[in-house]
């Protein structure tokens, strides 16, 4: 079973750099195929205009992920467990249903992304690529199931390194204009389409399953530690872990947008990931295009594994029910494989998945901020009033932009 099912225990640990890692697993959600699609589209259509969105989204995501990790360190509970302890049975069931739908939407984006990458690399059909992505991700989950969290973390961090190399290379080969990139730090929009893309970029950055997962990851890694110096040091290490992970994720996301703004702006054939890959090959050469495809593949494989892991933790936390990880993996793969089988446009499927994810964001953010601001639950580590204010503001901005994304996509 996944380690989220293991109840926390009191433990004394030496705080060192070896405690870093949970945030890097959660950060995979911030560089998944949905990010690739939205960031490439933003750069190709609007150039450097939305650079500021990447920065703002990364800062907000860092705050959210730290609060999630803080909840796990202080209470020894994952966010789903905290929700279960403060809601009725019917509420828990409804909450779980929406969380499972979000998990399936996450899987859809990530399996489709992996399938596109395998098509680009080996000319495999999307259906075959989706099946392979699902099988490989199942293997990654078995690593966690049989060997524990640390080996799983190492594998995921290795894939994160591949993602970083795959997307950062383009910025080195063809550096962006420093002046234009700096101008893009000024918050502004140009029409409804830029608002929609900004909302999509933010929606692809702050992912509900990463918020649920991070609290459980640190709980499983650190156990339960009462108030005192050890817990304060764990929280400091956690802040470093989150800062480093989000810095890397932010750099990767920024490189995607800068790649498109520098090399793809104005082209008519880059509204899909496949078109962007071809254009990258034309402008930067086959090696950069190959690294782009490899980064996309690593993104799909890692993110779908982490998404399935989060789904298992959500079910265990809310319902105290666990099913074999292989069975769960097969069940959550069904919608993605079905979509690929019927031939729905994969880029459109990615967009729809982001809309579904947007529905789940309030259910993760509102309880998180409320719980970490609750002195009865958090004790001396309750959010400072400034932190709570920033957290509520962050939650409000993210929710409003995701409502805008839903409106513009469905009704616009």
PDB file of N, CA and C in Angstrom, residues 19 117 178 185 261 275 283 310 322 328 332 365 390 411:
ATOM      1  N   UNK A  19      16.709  15.723   4.719  1.00  0.00           N
ATOM      2  CA  UNK A  19      15.269  15.852   4.905  1.00  0.00           C
ATOM      3  C   UNK A  19      14.601  16.590   3.750  1.00  0.00           C
ATOM      4  N   UNK A 117       4.355  13.011 -26.234  1.00  0.00           N
ATOM      5  CA  UNK A 117       5.826  12.930 -26.244  1.00  0.00           C
ATOM      6  C   UNK A 117       6.301  11.663 -26.944  1.00  0.00           C
ATOM      7  N   UNK A 178      16.747  40.381 -22.646  1.00  0.00           N
ATOM      8  CA  UNK A 178      16.610  40.762 -21.235  1.00  0.00           C
ATOM      9  C   UNK A 178      15.660  41.940 -21.040  1.00  0.00           C
ATOM     10  N   UNK A 185       7.531  41.810 -16.769  1.00  0.00           N
ATOM     11  CA  UNK A 185       7.265  41.730 -15.333  1.00  0.00           C
ATOM     12  C   UNK A 185       6.206  42.730 -14.885  1.00  0.00           C
ATOM     13  N   UNK A 261       8.217  32.799 -26.599  1.00  0.00           N
ATOM     14  CA  UNK A 261       8.244  34.229 -26.895  1.00  0.00           C
ATOM     15  C   UNK A 261       9.406  34.587 -27.809  1.00  0.00           C
ATOM     16  N   UNK A 275       2.782  21.061 -32.937  1.00  0.00           N
ATOM     17  CA  UNK A 275       3.204  22.165 -33.796  1.00  0.00           C
ATOM     18  C   UNK A 275       4.363  22.938 -33.194  1.00  0.00           C
ATOM     19  N   UNK A 283      13.553  26.154 -35.819  1.00  0.00           N
ATOM     20  CA  UNK A 283      14.257  27.370 -35.405  1.00  0.00           C
ATOM     21  C   UNK A 283      15.524  27.101 -34.585  1.00  0.00           C
ATOM     22  N   UNK A 310      -1.191  10.815  -5.113  1.00  0.00           N
ATOM     23  CA  UNK A 310      -2.040  11.767  -4.396  1.00  0.00           C
ATOM     24  C   UNK A 310      -3.460  11.253  -4.272  1.00  0.00           C
ATOM     25  N   UNK A 322      -8.480   1.864   1.434  1.00  0.00           N
ATOM     26  CA  UNK A 322      -7.314   1.692   0.579  1.00  0.00           C
ATOM     27  C   UNK A 322      -7.555   0.533  -0.377  1.00  0.00           C
ATOM     28  N   UNK A 328      -5.955   0.870  -8.529  1.00  0.00           N
ATOM     29  CA  UNK A 328      -6.271   2.297  -8.605  1.00  0.00           C
ATOM     30  C   UNK A 328      -5.707   2.912  -9.880  1.00  0.00           C
ATOM     31  N   UNK A 332      -8.037   4.867 -12.763  1.00  0.00           N
ATOM     32  CA  UNK A 332      -7.883   6.276 -13.118  1.00  0.00           C
ATOM     33  C   UNK A 332      -7.345   6.467 -14.533  1.00  0.00           C
ATOM     34  N   UNK A 365      -7.872  24.791  -1.248  1.00  0.00           N
ATOM     35  CA  UNK A 365      -7.267  25.990  -0.672  1.00  0.00           C
ATOM     36  C   UNK A 365      -7.996  26.508   0.563  1.00  0.00           C
ATOM     37  N   UNK A 390      -2.229  37.080   3.622  1.00  0.00           N
ATOM     38  CA  UNK A 390      -1.664  36.788   2.309  1.00  0.00           C
ATOM     39  C   UNK A 390      -2.222  35.482   1.754  1.00  0.00           C
ATOM     40  N   UNK A 411     -18.294  29.274 -21.575  1.00  0.00           N
ATOM     41  CA  UNK A 411     -19.345  30.180 -22.027  1.00  0.00           C
ATOM     42  C   UNK A 411     -18.848  31.289 -22.945  1.00  0.00           C
TER      43      UNK A 411
END
